[in-house]
PDB file of C-alpha atoms in Angstrom:
ATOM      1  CA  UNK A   6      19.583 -39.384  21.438  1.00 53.00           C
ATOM      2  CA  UNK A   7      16.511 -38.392  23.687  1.00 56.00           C
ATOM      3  CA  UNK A   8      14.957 -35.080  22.671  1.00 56.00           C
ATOM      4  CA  UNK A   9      14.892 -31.979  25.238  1.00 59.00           C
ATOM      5  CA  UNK A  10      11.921 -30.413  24.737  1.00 61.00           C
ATOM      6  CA  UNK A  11       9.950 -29.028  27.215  1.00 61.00           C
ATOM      7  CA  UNK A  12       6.442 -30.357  28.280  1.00 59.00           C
ATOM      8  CA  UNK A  13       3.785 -28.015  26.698  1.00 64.00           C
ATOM      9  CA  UNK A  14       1.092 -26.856  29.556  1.00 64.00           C
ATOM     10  CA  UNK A  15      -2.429 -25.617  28.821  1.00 67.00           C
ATOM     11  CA  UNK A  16      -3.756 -23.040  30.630  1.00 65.00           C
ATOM     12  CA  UNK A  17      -6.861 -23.759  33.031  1.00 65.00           C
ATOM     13  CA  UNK A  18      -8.715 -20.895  33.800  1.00 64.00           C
ATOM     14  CA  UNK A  19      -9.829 -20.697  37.536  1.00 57.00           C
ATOM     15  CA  UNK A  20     -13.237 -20.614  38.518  1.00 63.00           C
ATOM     16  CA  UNK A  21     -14.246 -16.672  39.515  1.00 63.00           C
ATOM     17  CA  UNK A  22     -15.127 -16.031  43.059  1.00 65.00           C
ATOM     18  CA  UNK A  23     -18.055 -16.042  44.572  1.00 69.00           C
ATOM     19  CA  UNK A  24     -17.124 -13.221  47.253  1.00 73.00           C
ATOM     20  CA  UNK A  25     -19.180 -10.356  45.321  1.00 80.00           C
ATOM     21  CA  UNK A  26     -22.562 -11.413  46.402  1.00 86.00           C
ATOM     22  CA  UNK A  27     -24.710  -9.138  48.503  1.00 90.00           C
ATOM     23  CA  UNK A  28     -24.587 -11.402  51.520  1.00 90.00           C
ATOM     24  CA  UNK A  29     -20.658 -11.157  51.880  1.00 89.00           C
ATOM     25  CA  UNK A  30     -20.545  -7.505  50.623  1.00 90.00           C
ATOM     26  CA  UNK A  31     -23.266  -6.602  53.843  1.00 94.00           C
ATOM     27  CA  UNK A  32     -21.375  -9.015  56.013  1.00 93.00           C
ATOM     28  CA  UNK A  33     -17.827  -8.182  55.922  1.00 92.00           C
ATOM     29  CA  UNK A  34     -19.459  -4.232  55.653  1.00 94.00           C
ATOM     30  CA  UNK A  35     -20.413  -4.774  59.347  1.00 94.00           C
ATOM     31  CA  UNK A  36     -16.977  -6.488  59.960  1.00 95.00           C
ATOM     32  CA  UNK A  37     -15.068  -3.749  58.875  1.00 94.00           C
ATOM     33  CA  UNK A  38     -17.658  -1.811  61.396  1.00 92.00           C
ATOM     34  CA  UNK A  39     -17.265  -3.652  63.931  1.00 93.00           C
ATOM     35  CA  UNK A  40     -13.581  -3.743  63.819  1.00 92.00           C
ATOM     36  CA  UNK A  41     -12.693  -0.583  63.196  1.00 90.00           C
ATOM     37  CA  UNK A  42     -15.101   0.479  66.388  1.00 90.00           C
ATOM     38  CA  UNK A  43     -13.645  -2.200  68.485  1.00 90.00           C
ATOM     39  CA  UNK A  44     -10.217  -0.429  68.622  1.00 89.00           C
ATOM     40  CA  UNK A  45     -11.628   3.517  68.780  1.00 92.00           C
ATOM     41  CA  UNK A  46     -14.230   3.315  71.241  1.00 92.00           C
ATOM     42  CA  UNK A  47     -11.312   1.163  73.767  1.00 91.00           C
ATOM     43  CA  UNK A  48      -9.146   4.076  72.866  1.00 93.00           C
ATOM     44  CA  UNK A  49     -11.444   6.974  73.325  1.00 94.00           C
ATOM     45  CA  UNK A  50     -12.676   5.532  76.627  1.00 93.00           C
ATOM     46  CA  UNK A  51      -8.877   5.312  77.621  1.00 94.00           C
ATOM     47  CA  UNK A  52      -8.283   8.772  76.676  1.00 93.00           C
ATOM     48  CA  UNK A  53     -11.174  10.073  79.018  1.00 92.00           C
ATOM     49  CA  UNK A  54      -9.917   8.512  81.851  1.00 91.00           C
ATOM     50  CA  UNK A  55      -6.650  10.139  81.359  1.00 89.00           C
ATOM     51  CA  UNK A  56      -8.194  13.256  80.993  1.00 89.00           C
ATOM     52  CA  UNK A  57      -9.943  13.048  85.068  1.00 84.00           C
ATOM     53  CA  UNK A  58      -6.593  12.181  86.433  1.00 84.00           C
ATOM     54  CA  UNK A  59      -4.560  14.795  88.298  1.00 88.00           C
ATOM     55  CA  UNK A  60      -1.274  16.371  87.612  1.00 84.00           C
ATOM     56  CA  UNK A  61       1.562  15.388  89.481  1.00 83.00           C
ATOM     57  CA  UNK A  62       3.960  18.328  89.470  1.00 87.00           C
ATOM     58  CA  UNK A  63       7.525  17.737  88.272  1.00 85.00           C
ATOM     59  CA  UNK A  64      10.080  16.274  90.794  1.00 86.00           C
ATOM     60  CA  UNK A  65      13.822  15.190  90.458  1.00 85.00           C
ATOM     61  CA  UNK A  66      12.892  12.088  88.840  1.00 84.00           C
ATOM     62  CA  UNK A  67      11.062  13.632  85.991  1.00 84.00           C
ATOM     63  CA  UNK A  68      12.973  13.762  82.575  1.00 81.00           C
ATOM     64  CA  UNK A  69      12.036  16.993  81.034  1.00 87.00           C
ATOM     65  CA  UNK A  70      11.010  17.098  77.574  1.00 88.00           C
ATOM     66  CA  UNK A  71      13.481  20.447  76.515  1.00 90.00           C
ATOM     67  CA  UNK A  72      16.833  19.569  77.616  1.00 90.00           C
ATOM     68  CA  UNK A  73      19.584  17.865  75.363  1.00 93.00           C
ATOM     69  CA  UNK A  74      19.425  14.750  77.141  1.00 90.00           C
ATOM     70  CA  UNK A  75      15.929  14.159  76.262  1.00 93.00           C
ATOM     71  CA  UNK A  76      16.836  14.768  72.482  1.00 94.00           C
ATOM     72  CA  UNK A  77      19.586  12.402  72.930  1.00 95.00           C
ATOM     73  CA  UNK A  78      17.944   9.756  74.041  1.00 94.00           C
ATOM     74  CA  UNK A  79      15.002  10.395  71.495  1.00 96.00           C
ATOM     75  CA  UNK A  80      17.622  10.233  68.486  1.00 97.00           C
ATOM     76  CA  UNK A  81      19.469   6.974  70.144  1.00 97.00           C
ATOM     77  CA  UNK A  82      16.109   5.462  70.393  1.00 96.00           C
ATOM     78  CA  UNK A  83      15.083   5.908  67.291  1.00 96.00           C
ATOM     79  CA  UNK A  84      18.139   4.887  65.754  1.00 95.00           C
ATOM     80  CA  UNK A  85      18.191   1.472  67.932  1.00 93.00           C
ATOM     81  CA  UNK A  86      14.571   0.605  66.963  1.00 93.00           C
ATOM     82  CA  UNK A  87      15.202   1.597  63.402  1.00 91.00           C
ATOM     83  CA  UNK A  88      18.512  -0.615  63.155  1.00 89.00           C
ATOM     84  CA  UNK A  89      16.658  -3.877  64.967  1.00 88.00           C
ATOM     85  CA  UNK A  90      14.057  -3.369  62.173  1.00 88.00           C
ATOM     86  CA  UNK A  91      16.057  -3.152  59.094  1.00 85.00           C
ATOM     87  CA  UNK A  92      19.893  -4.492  59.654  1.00 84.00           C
ATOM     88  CA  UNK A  93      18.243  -8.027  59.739  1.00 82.00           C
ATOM     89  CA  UNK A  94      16.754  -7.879  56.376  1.00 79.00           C
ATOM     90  CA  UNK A  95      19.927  -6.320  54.888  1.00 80.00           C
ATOM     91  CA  UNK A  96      21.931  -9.103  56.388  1.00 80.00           C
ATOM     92  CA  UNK A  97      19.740 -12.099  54.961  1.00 82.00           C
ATOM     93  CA  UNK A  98      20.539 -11.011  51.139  1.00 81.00           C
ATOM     94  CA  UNK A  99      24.165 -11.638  51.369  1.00 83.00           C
ATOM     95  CA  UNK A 100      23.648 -14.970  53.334  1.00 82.00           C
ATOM     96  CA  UNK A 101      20.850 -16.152  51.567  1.00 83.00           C
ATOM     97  CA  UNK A 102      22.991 -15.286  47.971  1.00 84.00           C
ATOM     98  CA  UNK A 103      25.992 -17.291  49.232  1.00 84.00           C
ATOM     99  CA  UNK A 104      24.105 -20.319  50.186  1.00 85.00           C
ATOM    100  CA  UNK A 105      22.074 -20.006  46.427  1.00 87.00           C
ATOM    101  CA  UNK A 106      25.659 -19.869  45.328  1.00 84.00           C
ATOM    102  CA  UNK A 107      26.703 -23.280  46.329  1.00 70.00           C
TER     103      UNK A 107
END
């Protein structure tokens, strides 16, 4: 009768990383720079441009902001977005467990 043991593995040790030198430290520094600029100065310069604009007064078509029906729509928006986000994940566990299951 054939024996069942289990192949013994030895452990390799991987080779360390060579991402703490000065020249990736001061590069990826200015990455993180330059990305983190790249989205705030686009943003600020969109904000000032708001800010020169005029104000249209209020008209019939304008939803205002205190009424019930704003609030409603707030909470059934919320609600919507929040469902799309995590009803899919909570639905994959059961169907991923049954097809595990055979």
């Amino acid at each position: 009768m054939p024996s069942l043991r289990r192949a013994t593995t030895t452990a390799v040790p991987l080779p360390v990383s060579a991402a703490n030198t000065p020249f990736y430290n001061i590069a990826l520094g200015f990455a993180m720079l330059i990305g983190r600029f790249c989205l705030a100065i686009p943003a600020l310069a969109i904000a000032g441009s708001l800010v020169d604009e005029n104000k249209v007064p209020a008209s019939s078509g304008t939803l205002p902001t205190h009424t019930p029906l704003f609030i409603a729509w707030l909470i059934a928006v919320v609600i919507i977005v929040g469902a799309l986000s995590f009803l899919p994940a909570l639905s994959l566990g059961p169907l991923v467990e049954h097809l595990i299951m055979g």
